[in-house]
Amino acid sequence: MIQEWRRGEYLISTDKSLLDLSAIHSFLVRSYWAEGIPFETMKKSIEHSLNFGVYTVGRQVGFARVITDYATFAYIGDVYILEDFRGQGLSKWLMQVIADHPELQSLRRWTLLTRDAHELYRKTGFLEPQNPERFMEKANPDIYKSEASKPD
């Protein structure tokens, strides 16, 4: 079900048809967490996520996505607001909309990764793991470099 929230001239929507995939890719391909991500990989990730686009005057200015089973777990990723639109509380509003989303209220665990936005996420209840020794990961940080070198 598509949902929308409005605040002044801004709109947050879960409507995938509103997403500007080129704009999202332009940001993510330069981000520290998805640098070099191929367009098709990004597109596939969006197809399999609950997406939140942030818009003003017909332009997408922010994005976040939630990877979830809608029952027990959610991972929040690819959160951004374009630099020209920062400082207006949009990222806080976006995170609150995600935290309050009606289909995500019964989840047992939410996770995310961040290098520098800890204070933003603390405002919606995120904390450092209480038991970090329990967390494990399997990472391939150079995957987009190897995908870029694949022949067409």
Short mmCIF file of C-alpha atoms in Angstrom, two decimals:
data_model
loop_
_atom_site.label_atom_id
_atom_site.label_comp_id
_atom_site.label_asym_id
_atom_site.label_seq_id
_atom_site.Cartn_x
_atom_site.Cartn_y
_atom_site.Cartn_z
CA MET A 1 0.00 0.00 0.00
CA ILE A 2 1.39 3.40 -1.00
CA GLN A 3 1.65 5.91 1.81
CA GLU A 4 2.48 9.62 1.82
CA TRP A 5 3.37 12.22 4.42
CA ARG A 6 3.48 15.99 3.83
CA ARG A 7 5.27 18.78 5.64
CA GLY A 8 5.16 22.20 4.04
CA GLU A 9 6.44 21.92 0.48
CA TYR A 10 7.93 18.47 1.13
CA LEU A 11 6.50 15.02 0.48
CA ILE A 12 7.70 11.60 1.60
CA SER A 13 6.16 8.77 -0.39
CA THR A 14 6.52 5.00 -0.63
CA ASP A 15 5.28 5.11 -4.25
CA LYS A 16 8.01 3.40 -6.33
CA SER A 17 6.69 5.00 -9.51
CA LEU A 18 7.75 8.43 -8.19
CA LEU A 19 11.36 7.40 -7.62
CA ASP A 20 13.94 9.06 -9.87
CA LEU A 21 16.28 6.11 -10.32
CA SER A 22 18.87 8.20 -12.15
CA ALA A 23 18.98 10.73 -9.30
CA ILE A 24 19.27 7.97 -6.70
CA HIS A 25 22.06 6.31 -8.66
CA SER A 26 23.89 9.62 -9.12
CA PHE A 27 24.02 10.00 -5.36
CA LEU A 28 24.72 6.40 -4.37
CA VAL A 29 27.47 5.79 -6.94
CA ARG A 30 29.49 8.54 -5.19
CA SER A 31 28.55 7.63 -1.60
CA TYR A 32 31.03 6.02 0.78
CA TRP A 33 28.75 3.01 1.32
CA ALA A 34 27.82 2.22 -2.30
CA GLU A 35 30.62 3.81 -4.31
CA GLY A 36 30.63 2.48 -7.85
CA ILE A 37 27.33 0.60 -7.53
CA PRO A 38 26.12 -0.45 -10.99
CA PHE A 39 22.76 1.00 -12.00
CA GLU A 40 21.15 -2.46 -12.43
CA THR A 41 22.31 -3.55 -8.96
CA MET A 42 20.81 -0.41 -7.41
CA LYS A 43 17.59 -0.91 -9.38
CA LYS A 44 17.29 -4.51 -8.17
CA SER A 45 17.86 -3.43 -4.55
CA ILE A 46 15.02 -0.91 -4.85
CA GLU A 47 12.69 -3.47 -6.41
CA HIS A 48 13.08 -5.65 -3.31
CA SER A 49 12.78 -2.94 -0.64
CA LEU A 50 10.26 -0.66 1.02
CA ASN A 51 11.35 2.71 -0.38
CA PHE A 52 10.90 6.24 0.92
CA GLY A 53 11.45 9.09 -1.52
CA VAL A 54 11.65 12.72 -0.35
CA TYR A 55 10.38 15.29 -2.85
CA THR A 56 9.86 19.00 -3.26
CA VAL A 57 8.38 20.80 -6.25
CA GLY A 58 8.51 17.64 -8.34
CA ARG A 59 12.19 16.94 -7.58
CA GLN A 60 13.56 14.05 -5.56
CA VAL A 61 15.85 15.39 -2.83
CA GLY A 62 16.22 12.37 -0.56
CA PHE A 63 15.82 8.65 -0.23
CA ALA A 64 15.96 5.71 2.15
CA ARG A 65 15.02 2.08 1.86
CA VAL A 66 14.08 -0.65 4.29
CA ILE A 67 14.91 -4.29 3.67
CA THR A 68 12.42 -6.25 5.75
CA ASP A 69 10.34 -9.37 6.17
CA TYR A 70 7.59 -7.15 7.70
CA ALA A 71 7.39 -9.53 10.66
CA THR A 72 10.62 -9.64 12.65
CA PHE A 73 13.49 -7.69 11.10
CA ALA A 74 14.41 -4.57 9.14
CA TYR A 75 17.65 -3.11 7.82
CA ILE A 76 17.68 0.58 6.90
CA GLY A 77 19.99 1.59 4.09
CA ASP A 78 20.86 4.18 1.48
CA VAL A 79 19.62 7.09 3.61
CA TYR A 80 20.44 10.51 2.17
CA ILE A 81 19.23 14.06 1.69
CA LEU A 82 20.89 16.11 -1.05
CA GLU A 83 23.36 18.61 0.36
CA ASP A 84 21.40 21.70 -0.80
CA PHE A 85 18.41 20.52 1.25
CA ARG A 86 20.18 19.60 4.48
CA GLY A 87 19.73 21.58 7.68
CA GLN A 88 15.93 21.64 7.42
CA GLY A 89 15.22 18.57 9.53
CA LEU A 90 14.39 16.41 6.51
CA SER A 91 16.60 13.50 7.54
CA LYS A 92 15.09 13.49 11.05
CA TRP A 93 11.60 13.59 9.56
CA LEU A 94 12.47 10.81 7.09
CA MET A 95 13.80 8.58 9.87
CA GLN A 96 10.73 9.27 12.04
CA VAL A 97 8.40 8.40 9.15
CA ILE A 98 10.28 5.12 8.69
CA ALA A 99 10.23 4.35 12.43
CA ASP A 100 6.49 5.08 12.59
CA HIS A 101 5.53 3.21 9.42
CA PRO A 102 2.45 1.12 10.34
CA GLU A 103 3.68 -2.06 8.64
CA LEU A 104 6.94 -2.01 10.64
CA GLN A 105 5.59 -1.69 14.18
CA SER A 106 5.90 -5.33 15.30
CA LEU A 107 9.54 -5.85 14.34
CA ARG A 108 11.83 -7.40 16.91
CA ARG A 109 15.06 -5.95 15.52
CA TRP A 110 16.09 -3.02 13.34
CA THR A 111 19.66 -2.53 12.13
CA LEU A 112 21.67 -0.07 10.09
CA LEU A 113 25.26 0.87 9.43
CA THR A 114 26.67 4.39 9.53
CA ARG A 115 30.06 6.03 9.53
CA ASP A 116 29.04 9.48 10.70
CA ALA A 117 25.31 9.88 11.42
CA HIS A 118 25.04 8.22 14.83
CA GLU A 119 23.28 11.22 16.41
CA LEU A 120 20.60 11.24 13.70
CA TYR A 121 19.78 7.59 14.26
CA ARG A 122 19.83 7.88 18.05
CA LYS A 123 16.87 10.27 17.72
CA THR A 124 14.73 7.36 16.54
CA GLY A 125 15.96 4.89 19.14
CA PHE A 126 19.04 3.32 17.55
CA LEU A 127 21.95 2.48 19.84
CA GLU A 128 25.27 0.72 19.46
CA PRO A 129 24.78 -3.05 19.74
CA GLN A 130 24.53 -4.22 23.35
CA ASN A 131 26.30 -7.43 22.40
CA PRO A 132 28.58 -6.63 19.46
CA GLU A 133 30.34 -9.96 19.92
CA ARG A 134 27.16 -11.63 18.64
CA PHE A 135 27.16 -9.74 15.35
CA MET A 136 28.93 -11.24 12.39
CA GLU A 137 29.21 -10.17 8.82
CA LYS A 138 30.37 -11.46 5.49
CA ALA A 139 31.60 -8.50 3.48
CA ASN A 140 32.86 -8.04 -0.06
CA PRO A 141 33.70 -4.32 -0.14
CA ASP A 142 35.21 -4.47 -3.65
CA ILE A 143 32.23 -6.19 -5.32
CA TYR A 144 31.28 -3.13 -7.39
CA LYS A 145 34.84 -2.82 -8.66
CA SER A 146 34.75 -6.42 -9.89
CA GLU A 147 31.28 -5.94 -11.41
CA ALA A 148 32.51 -2.87 -13.29
CA SER A 149 35.31 -4.88 -14.84
CA LYS A 150 32.98 -7.60 -16.17
CA PRO A 151 32.56 -7.58 -19.95
CA ASP A 152 29.10 -6.73 -21.32
#
